[in-house]
Amino acid sequence: MHIHKYEKWWLTLGATSLVVFLIIVGISAFHYGSHPPSAKVYIDPERVDEIAPFNNPGVHKVEGKDWDYEVVFVASAFYYNPPEIEVPFGSTVKFIATTKDVVHGFQVAGTNINMMLEPGYVSEYVTTVDKAGEFLILCNEYCGVGHSTMTSMLKVVE
Amino acid sequence: MTTVTEKAKGFIQVDKRDAKLALAHIYVAFIALFIGGLCGLLQVLVRSGQFTLPWGITYYQILTVHGVLLGLILTTYFIFGFQIAAVSRTAGTLTDKQRSIGWIGFWTMTAGTVAASIMVLLNEASVLYTFYAPLQAHWIFYVGMALVVVGSWIGGIAQIMKYVEWRKANPGQPSPLITFMVVVNLAMWIICSLGVAVEVVFQLIPWSLGWVDKIDVLLSRTLFWYFGHPLVYFWLLPAYMVWYVVIPKIIGGKIFSDALARLSFMLFLIFSIPVGFHHQLTEPGIDSFWKYLQVVLTMMVVIPSLLTAFSLFASFEIRGRELGAKGVFGWFKKLPWKDARFVVPFIGMAAFIPAGAGGIINASHQMNQIIHNTIWVTGHFHLTLATTVVLTFFGAAYWLIPHLTGRILTKQMNHLAIIQAIVWTVGMSIMSGAMHIVGLFGAPRRSDFSTYGGSEQAADWIPYQIAQAVGGTILFIGIILVLYIVAHLLWFAPKGKTEFPIGEVSEHAEKTPMVLENWKIWLTICILLILFAYTIPVIDMIQNAPPGSKGYKLW
Ligand SMILES: [Cu+2]
Ligand SMILES: [Cu+2]
């Protein structure tokens, strides 16, 4: 099949940029470990309160790990436990969360901490908190009539 | 607006009986537009914080109506009305058997739509159009949804039968281009909707009837998104049919290349299904390797999109130069800027440039976290579906409806149609623009008005929510205008003949290689890619599945 000269240039340019783009995304993902939250940790959604670490939600200082704090959240219609947390500015934090009932979201507004919470699964995301201030944590997946009132607060303090 | 020379060349009219079937679909589509659009208006008003819904109606109820009617019903019905007419126009009048099957499909879908709508109105199914488990709707809602899908298969088979008949009668010849495109779209639709059918029939219905207690949530979401992304291509490909086949005729030009048009449709077929994980990037339980792999496959649609952009602008430029245009961009001025059949879809094409760029951001593995489930996403598909696709459909309705009803689009209505598109553009720029910006700040989609416990961040979002209400109100005026034009074309416009414009292929174009119509090859590639992208992660999901979830009715 004959393809017009300009069309060849156009497609070559397009395909090349596409390949470069995908390589950059790939390097950032596989070399620098910048993946979206994809934990493969499983839990019985009806026994969340009995199982560690969800039997003790909150901020926990840890030693000897790649992160300084573990922040444990339990979501259920229509609130998060704990309702507010505080972490020091500049620390590396692992967010660990799950839901006891339906699917919820876990988004820290104004950051790229954003993950789905699904019954039976633990969601995890490690990040460094490099902005001080108060950040709204909210549910961004429709979960029922109280959905838009489901919040918590992340305080990053100096 | 048919010219004398076009008349002389022989005017092909869609058979009256086929026209009736096509029009039945179009009626339902525009009723859905009205009700769904009204719900959209109510939503933006509620979210501005200035208005509350009366009579105990909830925000999520109207949100469900809006999504189901505009995302699933308006689109599917308009597409089927258009496709039936296009097949009948180019491959010949349907046989009585094909037409009866078409009607069975229509009534099956309509029965399903009515059943599902009643459940939503009774507040038994405020689960939004994605109906994510373990929120559990009334079983009748799921049965209604299943009937819509099955009805679309039946109606789709009627169209495919005509194509098969044409191929048998014309061995060794490429089929009429638009009929071929219709069949590609239906092949994609049937393959992808198998996923949602499995979810509804084997998971949601038995679970909502209480035959089983628990549901595998991640599997149900994966089946949904196996369907959900190709769904957006099912909306988009009919718009591409208009751009590739109809618009060249309207501007008085030729189709740049039949072969490239077919190639790009086949590429859409193979690259739009094995990609659903880009909607699940922030979900647990799916290995990030498979997410990245589907991100790569998703981005492959850039290739047929570039092919399409090239072909369209090539036919515009060639036509402009034929009319004596000079310079690099002189041809642009020569396009028929006073013809609504061209201008309205053209705005749709232009909107696809920012819409496509936004889509690339959404599907970019890590970048998705910035916008996932924020109202940026709503802004995004109000550019793709509610501007690109919908404006192209409106532009098509302005010749399709009068062609089918034996009427004409008067000068005044043509003028009003252009005004309608401008109103739409203004309203959408404000609404979608505000959604994109405030989405980047973190404002969520699909949420009732809330001050989020007096959060300062959320207070900053409110001005944008008011802008959305302004844009949404302008858009509703746009809906009233288009309904006025459609009603005119259906019942009041002067009688006459309106052309169903079908472009001819440029004499400089190459002969179409028959390999492009070899379904064995393309369907095999399509299915292999699906198996490649999904087999291992789905087995993993099933083997490692946690205890399932019981149903919740939290609205
Ligand atoms: Cu929620
Ligand atoms: Cu998608």
XYZ file of C-alpha atoms in Angstrom, chain B residues 224-513:
290
model
C -16.598 -3.570 33.756
C -13.510 -1.724 32.525
C -12.745 -4.372 29.930
C -16.025 -3.037 28.531
C -15.772 0.573 29.710
C -12.868 1.781 27.622
C -13.980 0.305 24.279
C -17.364 1.807 25.156
C -15.837 5.236 24.584
C -14.511 4.082 21.202
C -17.957 2.740 20.372
C -19.158 6.335 20.800
C -16.251 7.801 18.918
C -16.106 5.567 15.827
C -19.480 6.704 14.435
C -18.173 10.270 14.717
C -15.117 9.118 12.756
C -17.458 7.600 10.149
C -19.018 11.021 9.696
C -15.610 12.680 9.486
C -14.113 10.156 7.069
C -17.057 9.484 4.781
C -19.653 12.238 5.106
C -17.683 15.449 5.652
C -15.571 15.114 2.455
C -18.827 14.999 0.480
C -20.289 17.976 2.332
C -17.267 20.136 1.552
C -17.454 18.999 -2.074
C -14.216 17.041 -1.886
C -13.148 13.419 -1.919
C -12.157 10.804 0.652
C -8.362 10.994 0.845
C -7.795 7.241 0.991
C -10.176 4.335 1.408
C -7.351 2.010 2.448
C -6.022 4.264 5.205
C -9.539 4.772 6.544
C -10.033 1.012 6.796
C -6.596 0.514 8.300
C -7.246 3.049 11.030
C -10.582 1.411 11.903
C -8.936 -1.998 12.182
C -6.258 -0.489 14.429
C -8.990 0.969 16.627
C -10.571 -2.481 16.802
C -7.408 -4.148 18.058
C -6.126 -1.383 20.348
C -9.282 -0.310 22.128
C -10.084 -3.461 24.098
C -6.975 -4.793 25.906
C -6.560 -1.522 27.799
C -9.137 -1.384 30.618
C -6.511 -1.257 33.383
C -5.832 2.385 32.619
C -9.098 2.999 34.494
C -7.826 0.892 37.393
C -4.334 2.311 37.766
C -4.766 3.275 41.422
C -6.401 -0.027 42.442
C -4.827 -2.661 44.668
C -4.608 -6.289 43.601
C -3.301 -5.691 40.068
C 0.405 -5.973 39.443
C 1.936 -2.724 38.189
C 3.662 -4.548 35.350
C 0.292 -5.417 33.791
C -0.942 -1.917 34.367
C 2.050 -0.544 32.476
C 1.585 -3.052 29.682
C -2.003 -1.914 29.178
C -0.847 1.704 29.333
C 1.428 0.953 26.367
C -1.420 -0.721 24.460
C -3.696 2.210 25.298
C -1.267 4.678 23.792
C -1.226 2.752 20.514
C -4.480 4.485 19.581
C -2.312 7.508 18.955
C -1.357 5.902 15.610
C -4.852 5.576 14.075
C -5.715 8.961 15.581
C -2.803 10.548 13.733
C -3.841 8.725 10.535
C -7.317 10.152 10.951
C -6.162 13.695 11.579
C -3.918 13.520 8.514
C -6.621 12.161 6.215
C -9.194 14.714 7.298
C -6.953 17.719 6.939
C -5.602 16.372 3.654
C -9.093 16.242 2.200
C -9.806 19.743 3.553
C -6.646 21.143 2.026
C -7.080 19.420 -1.336
C -10.615 20.776 -1.562
C -9.541 24.286 -0.551
C -6.846 24.300 -3.240
C -9.336 23.088 -5.854
C -11.341 26.179 -4.991
C -8.311 28.327 -5.699
C -6.822 28.755 -2.227
C -3.298 30.177 -2.075
C -0.522 29.966 0.509
C 0.053 27.445 3.264
C -3.219 27.931 5.123
C -5.396 29.689 2.535
C -7.466 26.531 2.035
C -8.809 26.881 5.563
C -10.890 29.917 4.566
C -12.408 28.069 1.614
C -14.187 25.537 3.807
C -17.997 25.881 3.955
C -18.178 27.901 7.169
C -21.883 28.620 6.690
C -22.996 25.004 6.406
C -24.031 23.565 9.786
C -23.437 20.034 8.512
C -19.752 20.954 8.329
C -19.270 23.582 11.039
C -20.900 21.660 13.893
C -18.827 18.476 13.475
C -15.743 20.602 12.788
C -15.995 22.149 16.254
C -16.223 18.591 17.525
C -12.987 17.703 15.731
C -11.235 20.761 17.127
C -12.337 19.833 20.654
C -10.700 16.468 20.180
C -7.247 18.042 20.245
C -7.357 19.140 23.945
C -9.545 16.140 24.728
C -6.986 13.719 23.311
C -4.143 15.451 25.148
C -6.083 15.155 28.411
C -6.708 11.490 27.655
C -2.977 10.855 27.347
C -2.449 12.389 30.801
C -5.224 10.252 32.278
C -3.789 7.010 30.956
C -0.155 7.780 31.849
C 0.540 5.224 34.574
C 1.833 7.483 37.416
C 0.352 10.754 36.215
C -3.097 9.263 36.653
C -2.770 9.692 40.433
C -2.969 13.456 40.081
C -6.364 13.369 38.427
C -7.902 9.981 39.226
C -11.538 10.436 40.301
C -11.176 14.182 40.413
C -13.586 16.319 38.453
C -10.821 16.743 35.859
C -12.003 13.368 34.520
C -15.556 14.667 34.224
C -14.183 17.682 32.381
C -12.260 15.314 30.115
C -15.181 13.229 28.941
C -17.364 16.253 28.564
C -14.855 17.240 25.887
C -14.627 13.807 24.264
C -18.161 12.491 24.519
C -20.183 15.617 25.216
C -18.399 17.814 22.678
C -16.512 15.858 20.024
C -18.975 13.002 19.718
C -22.177 14.850 20.542
C -21.533 17.819 18.243
C -20.705 15.406 15.429
C -23.966 13.580 16.121
C -25.890 16.863 16.130
C -24.235 17.823 12.839
C -25.212 14.437 11.414
C -28.778 14.743 12.707
C -29.201 17.879 10.588
C -29.076 15.856 7.382
C -29.941 12.393 8.696
C -33.311 13.283 10.220
C -34.616 15.276 7.217
C -33.339 12.550 4.889
C -35.341 9.987 6.842
C -38.459 12.149 7.241
C -38.454 13.494 3.664
C -37.991 17.093 4.759
C -35.306 19.747 4.435
C -33.133 21.785 6.760
C -34.236 25.358 6.071
C -31.829 28.299 5.955
C -33.110 29.549 9.308
C -32.624 26.152 10.927
C -29.129 25.860 9.433
C -28.347 29.224 10.970
C -29.828 28.232 14.318
C -27.802 25.014 14.232
C -24.586 27.026 13.957
C -25.709 29.264 16.827
C -26.472 26.106 18.813
C -22.928 24.858 18.292
C -21.509 28.207 19.385
C -23.671 28.189 22.519
C -22.453 24.659 23.184
C -18.823 25.655 22.719
C -19.129 28.594 25.081
C -20.987 26.596 27.734
C -18.611 23.678 27.484
C -15.475 25.818 27.555
C -16.639 27.340 30.819
C -17.888 24.124 32.406
C -15.200 21.741 31.227
C -12.477 24.339 31.705
C -13.526 24.890 35.326
C -13.690 21.130 35.883
C -10.196 20.589 34.508
C -8.645 23.329 36.651
C -10.380 22.529 39.927
C -9.753 18.828 39.314
C -6.035 19.555 39.416
C -6.594 21.140 42.849
C -8.148 17.860 43.952
C -11.903 18.481 43.766
C -13.589 15.088 43.402
C -16.010 13.999 40.693
C -19.387 12.421 41.466
C -19.893 14.277 44.732
C -22.745 16.253 46.187
C -22.097 19.820 47.315
C -19.949 19.811 50.428
C -17.780 22.200 52.395
C -15.735 19.209 53.581
C -15.917 20.167 57.215
C -14.912 23.775 56.524
C -11.685 22.809 54.757
C -9.838 25.811 53.307
C -8.870 23.851 50.226
C -12.487 22.943 49.520
C -13.557 26.564 49.970
C -11.273 27.476 47.059
C -13.170 25.061 44.833
C -16.523 26.778 45.191
C -15.953 29.585 42.641
C -15.147 26.906 40.065
C -18.302 25.033 40.992
C -20.247 28.214 40.348
C -18.505 28.505 36.969
C -19.597 24.922 36.251
C -23.170 25.917 37.025
C -22.931 28.860 34.625
C -21.443 26.682 31.878
C -23.953 23.905 32.553
C -26.856 26.319 32.321
C -25.607 27.595 28.960
C -25.292 23.980 27.826
C -28.879 23.318 28.817
C -29.933 26.229 26.617
C -27.946 24.448 23.893
C -29.987 21.301 24.519
C -33.258 23.229 24.179
C -32.028 24.691 20.884
C -31.022 21.343 19.431
C -34.318 19.778 20.515
C -36.172 22.615 18.803
C -34.259 21.996 15.567
C -34.776 18.239 15.827
C -38.519 18.643 16.459
C -38.696 20.932 13.438
C -36.916 18.387 11.254
C -39.113 15.569 12.509
C -42.511 17.179 12.166
C -42.597 20.719 10.784
C -39.862 21.381 8.217
C -40.944 21.791 4.578
C -41.208 18.555 2.628
C -38.390 17.842 0.238
C -35.392 15.699 -0.501
C -32.274 15.840 1.625
C -29.159 14.002 0.622
C -27.487 11.361 2.816
C -23.966 12.524 1.921
C -21.544 9.711 1.130
C -18.120 10.747 -0.103
C -16.352 9.209 -3.063
C -12.767 8.088 -2.853
C -10.206 10.335 -4.532
C -9.126 9.100 -7.975
C -5.498 9.433 -6.789
C -6.011 6.989 -3.926
C -4.549 3.509 -4.126
C -6.705 0.452 -4.657
C -7.819 -0.967 -1.307
C -5.908 -4.141 -0.390
